[in-house]
Amino acid sequence: MISIEGLSKVFRLKQKNITAVDDMSLTIHDGDIFGVIGYSGAGKSTFIRLLNRLEEPTNGKITIHGEEITAMSKKKLRIARQDIGMIFQHFNLLWSRTVSENIAFPLEIAGVPMEERKKRVSELVDLVGLKGRENAYPAQLSGGQKQRVGIARALANNPKVLLCDEATSALDPETTDSILDLLVDINERLGLTIILITHEMHVIRKICNRVAVMENGKVVEQGEVLDVFLKPNKPVTRKFVEQVMGDPDGDHNQLLEVYSSGLVVRLHFVGESANQALISKISREFQIEVNILQGKITQTKLGAYGTLIVQINGEPNEINNTIGFIKEETSVEVEVLTHA
C-alpha cells in the first residue's frame, strides 16, 4: 500500500512562494491502476516526482510498502528507488544506445552481472513486444516503440510500483490505446501498482480503477472511476467527464427545443444495467411510444456507464406507470427533463 499524508511542495520563484502541491493525502492499494488527472498547472507532475523524491517535499509523509520514503537517507533512497520504476512523456532514452542497451542501463547501475542482464533484457523485450528490434537505436523507432523501450527499462529491476508521467501524451490515439493495453497486461501479469498522471479522461476511463482529480495543487475529488463518471461533483471533474460523454446539459437543452410533447427523460445506465433491453421491455409492457433522441454508452475498467435521452408519448397514467416501473424494477436511474 502507498500512503500519502499532508504532502506539500512549495517552490520559491522570484521572491514568491508557489505552492505546486497543497496538503495532499491519498491511499493507493497494492495492484491498483490509480489515475491522477488535472489540467496543466494542477500540480500532478510535481506530485509524481515527489513519490520517488526526484523533488523533495516541503511537508508531508510518503510511505510505500511500509517504508517511509520521505525519511530515508540518500543512500537508502537509492536502493528504494529500484522498487519504483518511472516512464516519461518524452521517453528519456539514451540516443547513443540500442534498445537492449537502454533496457540494460538500470541493471548496469545496480551492478547486475552481464549474463543475468542479457537474460532479463530478453525477457523484457518479449514482454513489451519489441522482439526483432533489440539492436535498433531510438531514432529508428516509432513513438510507441520508444515508449515500450521506456516501459521495459522501468521494469528492469522488478519494481513494485510504476510511475507514469503523461506516458501517452506524445502519442497518437491508436498508439495510446496499444500502450494502455500493455500497461493493463503488465499490471495483471506482474501485480504491479501503477500510478498514472494525465490530462486525458480517455486514459482514466480505459485502464484505471480509481482516480484523483487535481486542481491548484489540491485533490478536489477522488473515488472509483465509475462513481466519478456517474456523479462528478466539482466543475473541473464535470469538464473531464464531458471529454468522453459530451455536455449533457447542452445536449438536452437543444433537444427540448425540438421535442416538446410527451415526457422527455434521461436514463442513466451503470454496470450491468447497460446491458438491459429496457426500451423494448417497457414498449411491450405499457401502452406508450418511445422515441430515442440521443444516447451514449462508454466502457470503464470497472464496467459500462451511459446515458440515453428518450421521449415517451402516451396517456399520462401509462407514462407514470412506465416511470414507476423503471425506478422500482430496474437498476436504471431516471432523470425527468420535461413533463408531459
Short mmCIF file of C-alpha atoms in Angstrom, two decimals:
data_model
loop_
_atom_site.label_atom_id
_atom_site.label_comp_id
_atom_site.label_asym_id
_atom_site.label_seq_id
_atom_site.Cartn_x
_atom_site.Cartn_y
_atom_site.Cartn_z
CA MET A 1 0.00 0.00 0.00
CA ILE A 2 1.06 3.58 -0.71
CA SER A 3 0.10 6.17 1.88
CA ILE A 4 0.45 9.89 1.20
CA GLU A 5 -0.26 12.20 4.13
CA GLY A 6 -0.30 16.00 4.08
CA LEU A 7 2.09 16.19 1.14
CA SER A 8 3.09 19.70 0.05
CA LYS A 9 5.65 21.23 -2.28
CA VAL A 10 6.41 24.95 -2.30
CA PHE A 11 8.77 26.47 -4.86
CA ARG A 12 10.48 29.82 -4.32
CA LEU A 13 10.32 31.80 -7.57
CA LYS A 14 11.24 35.48 -7.95
CA GLN A 15 10.85 36.08 -4.20
CA LYS A 16 7.41 34.47 -4.22
CA ASN A 17 6.22 31.15 -2.81
CA ILE A 18 4.48 28.98 -5.41
CA THR A 19 2.54 26.05 -3.96
CA ALA A 20 2.55 23.23 -6.53
CA VAL A 21 1.15 20.51 -4.25
CA ASP A 22 -1.03 21.56 -1.35
CA ASP A 23 -1.69 19.27 1.65
CA MET A 24 -2.36 16.19 -0.46
CA SER A 25 -3.49 12.91 1.14
CA LEU A 26 -4.18 9.67 -0.76
CA THR A 27 -4.21 5.92 -0.20
CA ILE A 28 -3.32 3.68 -3.14
CA HIS A 29 -3.80 -0.06 -2.75
CA ASP A 30 -1.43 -2.76 -3.99
CA GLY A 31 -2.14 -3.81 -7.56
CA ASP A 32 -4.24 -0.73 -8.34
CA ILE A 33 -4.03 1.30 -11.52
CA PHE A 34 -4.55 4.69 -9.93
CA GLY A 35 -5.07 7.75 -12.13
CA VAL A 36 -4.34 11.36 -11.23
CA ILE A 37 -5.92 13.81 -13.66
CA GLY A 38 -5.68 17.57 -13.91
CA TYR A 39 -5.12 20.39 -16.36
CA SER A 40 -1.72 22.00 -16.90
CA GLY A 41 -0.54 23.67 -13.71
CA ALA A 42 -2.66 21.48 -11.43
CA GLY A 43 0.46 20.06 -9.74
CA LYS A 44 0.19 16.47 -10.95
CA SER A 45 3.72 16.25 -12.47
CA THR A 46 5.24 17.65 -9.30
CA PHE A 47 3.22 15.16 -7.27
CA ILE A 48 4.50 12.12 -9.16
CA ARG A 49 8.11 13.35 -8.88
CA LEU A 50 7.63 13.69 -5.12
CA LEU A 51 6.77 9.99 -4.85
CA ASN A 52 10.33 8.90 -5.61
CA ARG A 53 11.88 12.14 -4.33
CA LEU A 54 13.02 13.45 -7.67
CA GLU A 55 11.53 16.52 -5.99
CA GLU A 56 11.98 16.98 -2.26
CA PRO A 57 8.69 17.60 -0.42
CA THR A 58 8.26 20.72 1.69
CA ASN A 59 5.95 18.92 4.11
CA GLY A 60 4.20 15.59 4.49
CA LYS A 61 4.92 11.88 4.52
CA ILE A 62 5.08 9.22 1.78
CA THR A 63 5.06 5.56 2.83
CA ILE A 64 5.45 2.80 0.24
CA HIS A 65 5.06 -0.80 1.41
CA GLY A 66 5.81 0.18 5.00
CA GLU A 67 8.92 2.21 4.15
CA GLU A 68 8.76 5.95 4.74
CA ILE A 69 10.35 7.39 1.59
CA THR A 70 10.40 10.93 2.96
CA ALA A 71 12.54 9.92 5.96
CA MET A 72 15.20 7.97 4.04
CA SER A 73 18.83 8.94 3.73
CA LYS A 74 20.15 9.43 0.19
CA LYS A 75 21.94 6.09 0.34
CA LYS A 76 18.85 4.18 1.40
CA LEU A 77 16.73 6.11 -1.11
CA ARG A 78 18.97 4.95 -3.99
CA ILE A 79 18.18 1.35 -3.02
CA ALA A 80 14.47 2.03 -2.50
CA ARG A 81 14.19 3.63 -5.96
CA GLN A 82 14.92 0.24 -7.51
CA ASP A 83 11.40 -0.71 -6.41
CA ILE A 84 9.92 2.37 -8.12
CA GLY A 85 10.04 2.42 -11.93
CA MET A 86 9.16 5.54 -13.91
CA ILE A 87 8.24 6.27 -17.52
CA PHE A 88 8.11 9.72 -19.06
CA GLN A 89 6.14 11.68 -21.66
CA HIS A 90 9.16 12.18 -23.94
CA PHE A 91 10.71 8.75 -23.33
CA ASN A 92 14.09 10.00 -21.95
CA LEU A 93 16.02 7.32 -23.85
CA LEU A 94 19.78 7.31 -24.38
CA TRP A 95 20.06 8.04 -28.09
CA SER A 96 23.53 6.54 -28.50
CA ARG A 97 22.37 3.18 -27.10
CA THR A 98 20.35 0.41 -28.75
CA VAL A 99 17.02 -0.87 -27.44
CA SER A 100 18.77 -3.64 -25.50
CA GLU A 101 21.39 -1.26 -24.12
CA ASN A 102 18.73 1.22 -22.97
CA ILE A 103 16.83 -1.52 -21.16
CA ALA A 104 20.05 -2.85 -19.59
CA PHE A 105 21.16 0.56 -18.30
CA PRO A 106 19.48 0.41 -14.85
CA LEU A 107 20.80 -3.14 -14.41
CA GLU A 108 24.32 -1.92 -15.09
CA ILE A 109 23.91 0.80 -12.45
CA ALA A 110 22.63 -1.82 -9.99
CA GLY A 111 25.72 -3.98 -10.64
CA VAL A 112 23.85 -6.94 -12.13
CA PRO A 113 26.25 -9.43 -13.85
CA MET A 114 26.32 -9.41 -17.65
CA GLU A 115 24.75 -12.84 -18.25
CA GLU A 116 21.92 -12.04 -15.86
CA ARG A 117 21.45 -8.67 -17.60
CA LYS A 118 21.17 -10.34 -21.00
CA LYS A 119 18.55 -12.77 -19.74
CA ARG A 120 16.49 -10.02 -18.11
CA VAL A 121 16.67 -7.80 -21.20
CA SER A 122 15.49 -10.68 -23.39
CA GLU A 123 12.51 -11.26 -21.07
CA LEU A 124 11.57 -7.59 -21.15
CA VAL A 125 11.90 -7.27 -24.92
CA ASP A 126 9.38 -10.11 -25.25
CA LEU A 127 7.10 -8.62 -22.59
CA VAL A 128 6.77 -5.24 -24.31
CA GLY A 129 6.53 -6.62 -27.86
CA LEU A 130 9.87 -5.48 -29.28
CA LYS A 131 11.26 -8.81 -30.44
CA GLY A 132 13.43 -8.19 -33.50
CA ARG A 133 14.14 -4.54 -32.60
CA GLU A 134 16.79 -5.21 -29.94
CA ASN A 135 19.63 -3.65 -31.95
CA ALA A 136 17.72 -0.62 -33.22
CA TYR A 137 18.54 2.87 -31.99
CA PRO A 138 15.84 5.24 -30.68
CA ALA A 139 16.00 7.36 -33.88
CA GLN A 140 14.90 4.26 -35.80
CA LEU A 141 11.79 3.65 -33.65
CA SER A 142 8.23 4.97 -33.74
CA GLY A 143 6.84 6.89 -30.78
CA GLY A 144 5.01 3.83 -29.49
CA GLN A 145 8.14 1.68 -29.78
CA LYS A 146 10.17 4.28 -27.89
CA GLN A 147 7.64 4.24 -25.08
CA ARG A 148 7.77 0.44 -25.00
CA VAL A 149 11.53 0.72 -24.51
CA GLY A 150 10.87 3.20 -21.69
CA ILE A 151 8.43 0.78 -20.06
CA ALA A 152 10.85 -2.14 -20.36
CA ARG A 153 13.67 -0.05 -18.87
CA ALA A 154 11.42 0.99 -15.97
CA LEU A 155 10.66 -2.69 -15.27
CA ALA A 156 14.29 -3.84 -15.41
CA ASN A 157 14.83 -4.04 -11.64
CA ASN A 158 11.47 -5.75 -10.95
CA PRO A 159 9.86 -2.71 -9.29
CA LYS A 160 6.74 -2.95 -7.16
CA VAL A 161 5.43 0.45 -8.30
CA LEU A 162 5.39 2.01 -11.78
CA LEU A 163 5.01 5.79 -12.10
CA CYS A 164 3.73 7.07 -15.45
CA ASP A 165 4.26 10.77 -16.11
CA GLU A 166 1.94 11.67 -19.04
CA ALA A 167 3.15 8.46 -20.68
CA THR A 168 0.81 8.67 -23.69
CA SER A 169 0.56 12.44 -24.25
CA ALA A 170 3.08 12.44 -27.12
CA LEU A 171 1.35 9.56 -28.95
CA ASP A 172 -1.47 9.32 -31.48
CA PRO A 173 -4.80 7.79 -30.33
CA GLU A 174 -4.20 4.32 -31.79
CA THR A 175 -0.71 4.08 -30.30
CA THR A 176 -2.04 5.42 -27.00
CA ASP A 177 -4.55 2.56 -26.82
CA SER A 178 -1.83 -0.03 -27.53
CA ILE A 179 0.38 1.38 -24.74
CA LEU A 180 -2.57 1.43 -22.32
CA ASP A 181 -3.35 -2.19 -23.20
CA LEU A 182 0.29 -3.04 -22.49
CA LEU A 183 0.12 -1.34 -19.07
CA VAL A 184 -3.02 -3.31 -18.18
CA ASP A 185 -1.28 -6.53 -19.25
CA ILE A 186 1.77 -5.70 -17.13
CA ASN A 187 -0.44 -4.84 -14.15
CA GLU A 188 -2.26 -8.16 -14.39
CA ARG A 189 0.80 -10.32 -15.08
CA LEU A 190 3.13 -8.79 -12.52
CA GLY A 191 0.66 -7.49 -9.92
CA LEU A 192 2.36 -4.13 -10.29
CA THR A 193 0.87 -0.98 -8.74
CA ILE A 194 0.63 1.71 -11.41
CA ILE A 195 0.19 5.43 -10.72
CA LEU A 196 -0.61 7.30 -13.89
CA ILE A 197 -0.97 11.04 -14.34
CA THR A 198 -2.72 12.51 -17.36
CA HIS A 199 -4.93 15.32 -18.61
CA GLU A 200 -6.99 12.92 -20.76
CA MET A 201 -10.13 11.34 -19.34
CA HIS A 202 -9.99 8.67 -22.05
CA VAL A 203 -6.85 7.29 -20.38
CA ILE A 204 -8.54 7.21 -16.97
CA ARG A 205 -11.68 5.62 -18.41
CA LYS A 206 -9.81 2.88 -20.22
CA ILE A 207 -7.48 1.44 -17.57
CA CYS A 208 -7.81 2.99 -14.09
CA ASN A 209 -9.58 1.51 -11.07
CA ARG A 210 -9.57 4.72 -9.07
CA VAL A 211 -8.94 8.37 -9.86
CA ALA A 212 -8.00 11.58 -8.05
CA VAL A 213 -8.79 14.93 -9.67
CA MET A 214 -6.29 17.73 -9.00
CA GLU A 215 -6.82 21.47 -9.26
CA ASN A 216 -4.48 24.21 -7.99
CA GLY A 217 -2.30 21.67 -6.17
CA LYS A 218 -5.18 20.05 -4.30
CA VAL A 219 -7.13 16.83 -4.70
CA VAL A 220 -10.67 18.11 -5.19
CA GLU A 221 -12.36 14.78 -5.88
CA GLN A 222 -11.43 11.10 -5.75
CA GLY A 223 -13.07 7.69 -5.92
CA GLU A 224 -13.73 4.72 -8.17
CA VAL A 225 -13.69 5.73 -11.83
CA LEU A 226 -17.25 4.53 -12.44
CA ASP A 227 -18.57 6.58 -9.50
CA VAL A 228 -16.73 9.70 -10.65
CA PHE A 229 -18.15 9.29 -14.17
CA LEU A 230 -21.66 8.82 -12.82
CA LYS A 231 -21.72 11.69 -10.33
CA PRO A 232 -18.93 14.23 -10.82
CA ASN A 233 -19.22 16.77 -8.02
CA LYS A 234 -16.75 19.50 -8.97
CA PRO A 235 -16.85 21.69 -12.11
CA VAL A 236 -13.35 20.56 -13.14
CA THR A 237 -14.40 16.91 -12.87
CA ARG A 238 -17.51 17.54 -14.95
CA LYS A 239 -15.32 19.07 -17.67
CA PHE A 240 -13.17 15.95 -17.76
CA VAL A 241 -16.21 13.66 -17.95
CA GLU A 242 -17.51 15.79 -20.84
CA GLN A 243 -14.32 14.89 -22.76
CA VAL A 244 -15.74 11.39 -23.07
CA MET A 245 -19.50 11.79 -22.66
CA GLY A 246 -20.18 15.28 -24.08
CA ASP A 247 -22.05 18.10 -22.31
CA PRO A 248 -25.32 16.54 -21.09
CA ASP A 249 -26.99 19.83 -20.20
CA GLY A 250 -26.11 21.48 -23.50
CA ASP A 251 -27.33 18.41 -25.40
CA HIS A 252 -30.65 18.07 -23.62
CA ASN A 253 -31.46 21.80 -23.81
CA GLN A 254 -31.19 21.64 -27.59
CA LEU A 255 -33.36 18.52 -27.70
CA LEU A 256 -36.08 20.08 -25.54
CA GLU A 257 -36.41 22.92 -28.00
CA VAL A 258 -37.29 20.40 -30.71
CA TYR A 259 -39.24 17.74 -28.78
CA SER A 260 -41.84 19.48 -26.66
CA SER A 261 -44.58 16.81 -26.46
CA GLY A 262 -44.78 13.84 -24.11
CA LEU A 263 -42.24 13.23 -21.38
CA VAL A 264 -38.51 13.56 -22.05
CA VAL A 265 -36.28 11.66 -19.63
CA ARG A 266 -32.60 10.86 -19.32
CA LEU A 267 -31.84 7.27 -18.36
CA HIS A 268 -28.55 6.55 -16.58
CA PHE A 269 -27.12 3.09 -17.13
CA VAL A 270 -24.36 1.81 -14.84
CA GLY A 271 -22.58 -1.55 -14.89
CA GLU A 272 -24.85 -4.47 -15.71
CA SER A 273 -27.84 -2.19 -16.32
CA ALA A 274 -26.16 -1.04 -19.53
CA ASN A 275 -26.86 -4.48 -20.98
CA GLN A 276 -30.59 -4.46 -20.19
CA ALA A 277 -33.05 -4.40 -23.10
CA LEU A 278 -35.06 -1.74 -21.28
CA ILE A 279 -36.62 0.12 -24.21
CA SER A 280 -38.11 -2.97 -25.84
CA LYS A 281 -39.33 -4.20 -22.44
CA ILE A 282 -41.28 -1.07 -21.49
CA SER A 283 -42.66 -0.81 -25.04
CA ARG A 284 -44.17 -4.27 -24.61
CA GLU A 285 -45.38 -3.77 -21.05
CA PHE A 286 -47.09 -0.39 -21.41
CA GLN A 287 -49.25 1.46 -23.93
CA ILE A 288 -46.60 4.00 -24.83
CA GLU A 289 -44.38 5.03 -27.71
CA VAL A 290 -40.67 5.53 -27.05
CA ASN A 291 -38.58 7.76 -29.28
CA ILE A 292 -34.80 7.55 -28.69
CA LEU A 293 -33.40 11.07 -29.05
CA GLN A 294 -29.78 10.62 -28.06
CA GLY A 295 -27.54 8.18 -26.26
CA LYS A 296 -24.00 7.17 -25.46
CA ILE A 297 -22.50 4.28 -23.53
CA THR A 298 -18.81 4.08 -22.70
CA GLN A 299 -16.75 1.36 -21.06
CA THR A 300 -14.62 1.88 -17.97
CA LYS A 301 -12.34 -0.74 -16.46
CA LEU A 302 -14.99 -1.43 -13.79
CA GLY A 303 -17.99 -1.58 -16.11
CA ALA A 304 -20.13 0.40 -18.52
CA TYR A 305 -21.63 3.82 -17.95
CA GLY A 306 -24.01 5.61 -20.27
CA THR A 307 -26.99 7.86 -20.76
CA LEU A 308 -29.97 7.64 -23.07
CA ILE A 309 -32.38 10.52 -23.66
CA VAL A 310 -35.84 9.33 -24.73
CA GLN A 311 -39.24 10.85 -25.41
CA ILE A 312 -42.19 8.88 -24.02
CA ASN A 313 -45.63 9.52 -25.55
CA GLY A 314 -48.92 8.11 -24.28
CA GLU A 315 -51.66 8.65 -21.74
CA PRO A 316 -50.40 10.37 -18.56
CA ASN A 317 -51.33 7.33 -16.44
CA GLU A 318 -49.38 4.96 -18.70
CA ILE A 319 -46.37 7.29 -18.70
CA ASN A 320 -46.41 7.46 -14.88
CA ASN A 321 -46.66 3.67 -14.66
CA THR A 322 -43.70 3.34 -17.03
CA ILE A 323 -41.52 5.66 -14.96
CA GLY A 324 -42.56 3.87 -11.77
CA PHE A 325 -41.63 0.52 -13.30
CA ILE A 326 -38.16 1.73 -14.34
CA LYS A 327 -37.47 3.19 -10.89
CA GLU A 328 -38.76 0.21 -8.89
CA GLU A 329 -37.97 -2.82 -11.06
CA THR A 330 -34.65 -1.95 -12.69
CA SER A 331 -31.28 -0.53 -11.67
CA VAL A 332 -31.55 2.25 -14.27
CA GLU A 333 -31.72 5.78 -12.85
CA VAL A 334 -34.36 8.14 -14.29
CA GLU A 335 -33.99 11.90 -14.60
CA VAL A 336 -37.09 13.73 -15.83
CA LEU A 337 -36.11 16.60 -18.14
CA THR A 338 -39.57 17.86 -19.10
CA HIS A 339 -43.09 16.88 -18.10
CA ALA A 340 -45.93 15.83 -20.37
#
